Coordinates of C-alpha atoms and ligand atoms in Angstrom, one line a residue:
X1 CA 0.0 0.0 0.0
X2 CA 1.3 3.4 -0.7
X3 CA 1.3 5.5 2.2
X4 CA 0.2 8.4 0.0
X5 CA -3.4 6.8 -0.8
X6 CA -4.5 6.1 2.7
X7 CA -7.3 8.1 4.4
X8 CA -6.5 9.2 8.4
X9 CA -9.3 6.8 9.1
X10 CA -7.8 4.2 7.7
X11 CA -4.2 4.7 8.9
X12 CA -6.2 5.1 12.7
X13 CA -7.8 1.8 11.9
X14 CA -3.8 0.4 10.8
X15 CA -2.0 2.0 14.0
X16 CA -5.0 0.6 16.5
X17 CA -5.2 -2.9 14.7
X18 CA -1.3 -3.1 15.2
X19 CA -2.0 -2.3 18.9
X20 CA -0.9 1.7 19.1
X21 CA -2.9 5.0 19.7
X22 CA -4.9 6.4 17.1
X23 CA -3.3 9.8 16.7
X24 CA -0.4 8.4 15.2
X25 CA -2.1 8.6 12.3
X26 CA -2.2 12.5 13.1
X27 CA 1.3 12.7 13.4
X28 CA 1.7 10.7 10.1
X29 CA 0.0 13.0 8.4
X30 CA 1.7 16.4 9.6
X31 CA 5.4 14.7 8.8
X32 CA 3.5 14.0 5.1
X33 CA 1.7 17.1 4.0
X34 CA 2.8 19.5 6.7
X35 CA 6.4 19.0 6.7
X36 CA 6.4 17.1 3.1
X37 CA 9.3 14.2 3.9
X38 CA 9.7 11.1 1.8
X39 CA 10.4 8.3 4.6
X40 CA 9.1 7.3 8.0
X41 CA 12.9 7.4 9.2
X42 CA 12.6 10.9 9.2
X43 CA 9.7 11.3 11.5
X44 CA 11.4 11.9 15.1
X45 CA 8.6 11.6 16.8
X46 CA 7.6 8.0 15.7
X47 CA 10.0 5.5 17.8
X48 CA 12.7 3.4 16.0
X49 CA 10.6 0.3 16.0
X50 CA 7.4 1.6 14.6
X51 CA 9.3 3.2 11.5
X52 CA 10.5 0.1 10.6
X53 CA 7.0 -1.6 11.0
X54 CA 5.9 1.7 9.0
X55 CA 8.1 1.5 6.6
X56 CA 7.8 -2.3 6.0
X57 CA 3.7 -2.1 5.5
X58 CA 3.2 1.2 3.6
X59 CA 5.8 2.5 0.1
X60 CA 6.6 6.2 -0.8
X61 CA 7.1 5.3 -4.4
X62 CA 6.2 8.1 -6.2
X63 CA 5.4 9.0 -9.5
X64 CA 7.6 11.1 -11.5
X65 CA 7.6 14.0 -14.2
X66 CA 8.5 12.8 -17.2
X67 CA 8.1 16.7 -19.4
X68 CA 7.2 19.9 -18.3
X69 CA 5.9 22.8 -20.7
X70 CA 5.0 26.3 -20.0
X71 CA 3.2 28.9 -21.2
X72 CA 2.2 32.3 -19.3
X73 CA -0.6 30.9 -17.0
X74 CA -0.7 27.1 -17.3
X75 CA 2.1 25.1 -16.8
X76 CA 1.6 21.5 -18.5
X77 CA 3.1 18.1 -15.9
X78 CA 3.6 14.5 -18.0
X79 CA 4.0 12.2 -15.6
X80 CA 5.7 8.8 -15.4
X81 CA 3.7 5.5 -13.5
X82 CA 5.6 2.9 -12.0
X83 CA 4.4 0.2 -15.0
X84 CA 5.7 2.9 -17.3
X85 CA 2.5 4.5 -18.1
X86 CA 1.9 8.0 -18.6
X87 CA -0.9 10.8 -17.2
X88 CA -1.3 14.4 -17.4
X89 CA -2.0 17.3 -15.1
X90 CA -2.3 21.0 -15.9
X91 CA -1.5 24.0 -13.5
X92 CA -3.3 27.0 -13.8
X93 CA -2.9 30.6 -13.1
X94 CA -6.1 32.2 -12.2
X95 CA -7.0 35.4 -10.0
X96 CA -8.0 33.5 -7.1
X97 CA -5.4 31.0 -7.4
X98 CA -4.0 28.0 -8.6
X99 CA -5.7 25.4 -9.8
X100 CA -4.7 21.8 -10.8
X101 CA -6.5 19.8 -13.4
X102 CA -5.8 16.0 -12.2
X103 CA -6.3 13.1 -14.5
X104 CA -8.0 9.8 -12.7
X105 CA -7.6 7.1 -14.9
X106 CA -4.6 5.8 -17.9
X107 CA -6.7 6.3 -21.1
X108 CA -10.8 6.4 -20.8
X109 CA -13.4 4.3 -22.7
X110 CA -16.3 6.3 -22.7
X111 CA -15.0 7.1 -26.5
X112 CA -16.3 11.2 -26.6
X113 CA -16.3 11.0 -30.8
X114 CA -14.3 14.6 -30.6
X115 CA -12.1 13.6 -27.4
X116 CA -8.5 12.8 -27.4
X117 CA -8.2 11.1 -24.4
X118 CA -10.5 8.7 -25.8
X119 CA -8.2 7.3 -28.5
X120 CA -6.2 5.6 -26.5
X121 CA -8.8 3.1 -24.1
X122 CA -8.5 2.4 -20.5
X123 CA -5.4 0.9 -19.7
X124 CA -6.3 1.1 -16.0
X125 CA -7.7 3.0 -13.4
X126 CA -5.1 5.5 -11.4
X127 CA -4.9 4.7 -7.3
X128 CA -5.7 7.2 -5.0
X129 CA -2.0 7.5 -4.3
X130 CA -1.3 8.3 -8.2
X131 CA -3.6 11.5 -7.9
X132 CA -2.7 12.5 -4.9
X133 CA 1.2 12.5 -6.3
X134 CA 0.0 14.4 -9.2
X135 CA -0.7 17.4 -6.2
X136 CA 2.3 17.0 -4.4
X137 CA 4.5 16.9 -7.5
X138 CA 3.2 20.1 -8.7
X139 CA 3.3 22.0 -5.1
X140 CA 7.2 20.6 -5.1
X141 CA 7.8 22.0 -8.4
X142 CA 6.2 25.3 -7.8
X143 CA 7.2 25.3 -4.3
X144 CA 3.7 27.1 -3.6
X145 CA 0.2 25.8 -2.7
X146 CA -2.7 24.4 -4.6
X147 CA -6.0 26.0 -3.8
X148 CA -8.4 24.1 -6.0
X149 CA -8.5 20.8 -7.9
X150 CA -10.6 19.8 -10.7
X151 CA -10.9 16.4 -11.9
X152 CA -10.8 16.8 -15.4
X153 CA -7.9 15.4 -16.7
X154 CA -7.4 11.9 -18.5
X155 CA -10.4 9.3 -17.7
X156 CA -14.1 9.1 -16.5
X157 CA -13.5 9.6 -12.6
X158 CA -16.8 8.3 -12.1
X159 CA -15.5 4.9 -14.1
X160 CA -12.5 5.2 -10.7
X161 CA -15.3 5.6 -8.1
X162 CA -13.7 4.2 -4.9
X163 CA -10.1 5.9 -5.8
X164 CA -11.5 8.7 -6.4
X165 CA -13.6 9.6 -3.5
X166 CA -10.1 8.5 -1.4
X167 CA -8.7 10.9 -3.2
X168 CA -11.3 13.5 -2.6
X169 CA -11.4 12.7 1.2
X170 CA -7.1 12.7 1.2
X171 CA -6.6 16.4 0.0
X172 CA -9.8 17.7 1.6
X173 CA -8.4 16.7 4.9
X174 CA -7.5 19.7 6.8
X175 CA -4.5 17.4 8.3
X176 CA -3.6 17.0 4.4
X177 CA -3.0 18.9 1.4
X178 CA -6.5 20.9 2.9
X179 CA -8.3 21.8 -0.2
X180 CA -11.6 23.0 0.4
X181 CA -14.4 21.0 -0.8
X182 CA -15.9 23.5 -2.2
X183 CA -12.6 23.9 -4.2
X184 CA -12.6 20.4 -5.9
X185 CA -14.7 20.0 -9.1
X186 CA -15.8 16.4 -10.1
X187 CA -16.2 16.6 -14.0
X188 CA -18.3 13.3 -15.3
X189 CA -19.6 12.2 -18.8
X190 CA -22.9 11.2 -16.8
X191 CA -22.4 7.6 -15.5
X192 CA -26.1 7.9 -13.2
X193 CA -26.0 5.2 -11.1
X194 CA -22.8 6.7 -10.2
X195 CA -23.9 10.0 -9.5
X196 CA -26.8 9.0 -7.7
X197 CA -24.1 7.2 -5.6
X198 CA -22.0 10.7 -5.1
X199 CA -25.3 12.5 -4.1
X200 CA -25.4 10.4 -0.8
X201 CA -21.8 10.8 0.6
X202 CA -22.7 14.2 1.5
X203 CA -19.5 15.9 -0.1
X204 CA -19.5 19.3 -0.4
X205 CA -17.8 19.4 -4.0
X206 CA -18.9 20.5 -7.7
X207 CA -20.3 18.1 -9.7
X208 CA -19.7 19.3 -13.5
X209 CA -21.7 17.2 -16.2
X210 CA -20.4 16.7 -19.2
X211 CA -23.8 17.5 -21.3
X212 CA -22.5 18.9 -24.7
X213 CA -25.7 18.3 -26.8
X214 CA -29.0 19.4 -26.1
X215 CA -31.4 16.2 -27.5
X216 CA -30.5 12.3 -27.4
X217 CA -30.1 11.8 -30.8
X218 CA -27.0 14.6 -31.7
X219 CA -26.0 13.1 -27.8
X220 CA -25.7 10.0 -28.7
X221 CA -23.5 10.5 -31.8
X222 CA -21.0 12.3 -29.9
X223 CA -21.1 10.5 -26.6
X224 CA -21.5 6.7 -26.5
X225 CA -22.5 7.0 -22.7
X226 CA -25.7 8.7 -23.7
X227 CA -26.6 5.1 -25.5
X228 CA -26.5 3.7 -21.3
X229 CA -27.6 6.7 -20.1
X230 CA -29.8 8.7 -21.7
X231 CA -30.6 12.4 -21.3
X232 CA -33.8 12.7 -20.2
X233 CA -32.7 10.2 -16.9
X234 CA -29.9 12.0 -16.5
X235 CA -31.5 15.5 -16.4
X236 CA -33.7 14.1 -14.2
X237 CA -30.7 12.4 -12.0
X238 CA -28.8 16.4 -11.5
X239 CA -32.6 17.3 -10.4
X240 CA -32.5 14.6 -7.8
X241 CA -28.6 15.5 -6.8
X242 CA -29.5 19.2 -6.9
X243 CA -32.2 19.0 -4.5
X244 CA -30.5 16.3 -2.6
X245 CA -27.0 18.1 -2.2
X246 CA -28.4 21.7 -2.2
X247 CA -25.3 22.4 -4.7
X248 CA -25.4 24.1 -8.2
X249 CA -24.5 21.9 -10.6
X250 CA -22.1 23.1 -13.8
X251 CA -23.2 22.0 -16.9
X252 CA -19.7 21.7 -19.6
X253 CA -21.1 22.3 -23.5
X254 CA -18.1 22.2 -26.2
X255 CA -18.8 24.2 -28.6
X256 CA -17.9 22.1 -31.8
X257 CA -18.4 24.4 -35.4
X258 CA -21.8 23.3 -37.0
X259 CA -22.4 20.4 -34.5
X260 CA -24.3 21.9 -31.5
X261 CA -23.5 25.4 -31.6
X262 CA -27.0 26.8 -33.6
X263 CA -29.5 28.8 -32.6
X264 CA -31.5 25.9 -32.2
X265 CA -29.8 24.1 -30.1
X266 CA -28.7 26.7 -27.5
X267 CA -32.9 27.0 -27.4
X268 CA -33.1 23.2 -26.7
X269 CA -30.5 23.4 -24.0
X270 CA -32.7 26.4 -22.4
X271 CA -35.6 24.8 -22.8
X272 CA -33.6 21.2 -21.3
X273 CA -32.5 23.4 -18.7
X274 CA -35.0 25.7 -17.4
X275 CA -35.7 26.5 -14.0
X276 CA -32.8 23.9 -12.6
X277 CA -30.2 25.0 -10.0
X278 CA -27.2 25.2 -12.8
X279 CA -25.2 27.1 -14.9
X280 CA -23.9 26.4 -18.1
X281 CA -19.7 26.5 -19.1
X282 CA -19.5 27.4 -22.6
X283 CA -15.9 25.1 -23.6
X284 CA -14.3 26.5 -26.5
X285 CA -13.1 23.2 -28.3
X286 CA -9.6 22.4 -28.3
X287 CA -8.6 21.3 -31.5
X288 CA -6.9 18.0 -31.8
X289 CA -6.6 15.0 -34.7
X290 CA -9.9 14.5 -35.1
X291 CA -10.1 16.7 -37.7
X292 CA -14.1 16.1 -38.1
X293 CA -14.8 18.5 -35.3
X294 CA -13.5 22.2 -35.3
X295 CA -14.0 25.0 -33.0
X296 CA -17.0 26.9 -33.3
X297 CA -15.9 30.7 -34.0
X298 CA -16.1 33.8 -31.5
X299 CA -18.9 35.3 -32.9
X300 CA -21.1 32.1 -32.7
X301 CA -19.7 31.4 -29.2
X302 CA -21.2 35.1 -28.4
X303 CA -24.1 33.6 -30.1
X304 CA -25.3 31.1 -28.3
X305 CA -24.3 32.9 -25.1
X306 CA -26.9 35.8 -25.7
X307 CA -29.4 33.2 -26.7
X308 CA -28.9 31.2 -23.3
X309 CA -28.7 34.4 -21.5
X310 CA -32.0 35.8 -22.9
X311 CA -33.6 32.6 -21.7
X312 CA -32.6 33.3 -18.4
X313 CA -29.9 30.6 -18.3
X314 CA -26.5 31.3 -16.2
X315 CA -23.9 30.7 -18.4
X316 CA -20.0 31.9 -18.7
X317 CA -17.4 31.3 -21.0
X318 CA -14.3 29.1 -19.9
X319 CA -11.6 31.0 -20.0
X320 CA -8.7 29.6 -22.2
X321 CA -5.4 27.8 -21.5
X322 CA -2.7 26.0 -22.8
X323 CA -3.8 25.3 -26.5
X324 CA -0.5 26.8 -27.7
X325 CA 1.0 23.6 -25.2
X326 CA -0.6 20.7 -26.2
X327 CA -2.1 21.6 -22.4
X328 CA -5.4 20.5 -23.9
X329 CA -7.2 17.2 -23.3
X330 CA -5.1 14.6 -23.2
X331 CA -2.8 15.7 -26.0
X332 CA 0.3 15.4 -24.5
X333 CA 0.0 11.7 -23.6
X334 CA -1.1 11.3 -26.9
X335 CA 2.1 12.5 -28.5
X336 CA 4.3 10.3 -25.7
X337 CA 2.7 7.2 -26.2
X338 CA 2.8 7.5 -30.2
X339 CA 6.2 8.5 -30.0
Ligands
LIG1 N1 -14.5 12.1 -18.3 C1 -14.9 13.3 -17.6 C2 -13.7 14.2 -17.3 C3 -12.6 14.3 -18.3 S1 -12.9 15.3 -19.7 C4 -15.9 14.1 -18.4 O1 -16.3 13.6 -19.5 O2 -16.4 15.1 -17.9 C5 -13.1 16.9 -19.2 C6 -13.9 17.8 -20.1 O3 -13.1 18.2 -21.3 C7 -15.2 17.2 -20.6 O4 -16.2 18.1 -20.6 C8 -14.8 16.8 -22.1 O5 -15.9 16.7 -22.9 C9 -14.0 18.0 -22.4 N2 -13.1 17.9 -23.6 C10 -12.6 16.7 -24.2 N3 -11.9 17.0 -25.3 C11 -11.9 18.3 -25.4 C12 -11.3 19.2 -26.4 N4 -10.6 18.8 -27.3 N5 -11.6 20.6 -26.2 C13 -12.4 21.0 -25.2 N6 -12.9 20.2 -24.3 C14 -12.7 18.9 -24.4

């Protein structure tokens, strides 16, 4: 087990089934995300004989950064697996902060027809550990502090439940890395009986739904899971989380040039839409191989904007990064692993 992907629970569970106090687990955790170090020898206050139990039950093995490239406000991470496998992660500059866009599974089948993640299929899911390295490695680099987290990166997190909500539960620990709850961002391609699952565990995160088409037919063309899942139960499964959690829900639309991006479609979605607790990300689409989808211009962006606006939708346009760095949607892997 790698020390790195155990909740405090579970480490208070370890130290009492082995027969010492609970708060060791405390003290575990300050010498990991407090003071950062990389072996139990170094933590003074654990006695010589319990370092070496430590340190023969639980690994540090870390990932590692295989690439690094910059541009002003995003900062692009390739990282190296133990079984030689490769993820991204993607640092970004905002006004309130920096923000880390953490990938949560090697490849992703869910097959998005305009995604590039999605050419290369699910090798395996990523352990709690693996995204929790992804933080750390970044902090180390920067040598400042994360303050929010989306998972957004490579995969279907939903497809990684139990990692995942580890994960979650290790950097929202205010004896961890401490990112607010309401600072992590759970992006999904709808997997229901998985979100129906997330409503429950009373999480204070963002859920963001990957919706991107407004009816089940154009849905279905571009996103396989709609096939599974359709959109009329999940529209109705963010009503149930909506009035279950309480939270607003973020609804991601890519705007892809003469797919979805028409008048009538930005009246479907309001129509689709109306009256639920949400707002809608317009996503301006990174361009990648698949040269079938391009990126719908600024003007009909502005378009559909003012249409969902008059509507009385909430709606924003996400703000741009890394394109120029291959920072976008799984592009970088792409190039390693062809290479
Ligand atoms: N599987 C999850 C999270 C990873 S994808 C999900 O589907 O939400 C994160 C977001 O990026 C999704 O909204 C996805 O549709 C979008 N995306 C994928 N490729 C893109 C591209 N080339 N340009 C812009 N957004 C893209």
């Amino acid at each position: 087990m790698n020390i790195y992907g155990i909740k405090r629970e579970d480490l208070e569970k370890y130290f009492i089934d082995i027969g010492e106090k609970k708060f060791k687990a405390l003290q575990v955790f300050e010498w990991l995300y407090n003071h950062k170090v990389d072996s139990f020898y170094k933590m003074t206050n654990i006695k010589k004989e319990l370092q070496e139990r430590l340190d023969k039950d639980f690994s540090f093995n870390m990932i590692s950064i295989q690439k690094k490239q910059e541009d002003k406000l995003v900062k692009k991470y390739l990282f190296k697996l133990f079984d030689g496998n490769f993820v991204e992660a993607v640092l970004m500059q905002h006004d309130y902060g920096l923000s880390v866009c953490v990938s949560s599974q090697v490849g992703c089948n869910m097959g998005c027809a305009f995604c590039e993640s999605g050419r290369l299929k699910k090798v395996r899911n990523l352990g709690a550990y693996e995204m929790v390295e992804q933080i750390l490695l970044i902090e180390d680099d920067i040598k400042k502090r994360i303050s929010s987290v989306v998972i957004m990166g490579i995969g279907e997190p939903l497809d990684n439940y139990d990692n995942v909500l580890d994960f979650i539960k290790i950097i929202n620990d205010p004896k961890g890395i401490a990112i607010g709850a309401r600072h992590i961002t759970l992006s999904t391609c709808g997997i229901v009986p998985k979100i129906k699952e997330l409503m429950n565990e009373s999480l204070q995160i963002n859920l963001a739904i990957s919706l991107h088409a407004p009816n089940e037919e154009l849905r279905s063309k571009i996103m396989p899971v709609n096939k599974a899942y359709k959109l009329e139960l999940l529209i109705d499964t963010i009503s149930e989380y909506i009035a279950k959690t309480n939270r607003r829900v973020t609804i991601e639309y890519v705007m892809l040039d003469n797919v979805n991006d028409s008048d009538k479609e930005a009246m479907e979605l309001a129509k689709l839409l109306k009256g639920m607790n949400v707002y809608v990300n317009l996503i301006p689409y990174n361009e990648t191989n698949h040269i079938e989808f391009k990126r719908s211009n600024k003007e009909k962006i502005m378009n559909f904007y003012d249409v969902l606006k008059k509507q009385g939708i909430n709606v924003t346009i996400r703000k741009e990064f890394g394109g120029k760095i291959d920072a976008a949607c799984g592009q970088l892997r792409s190039k390693e692993v062809k290479a």
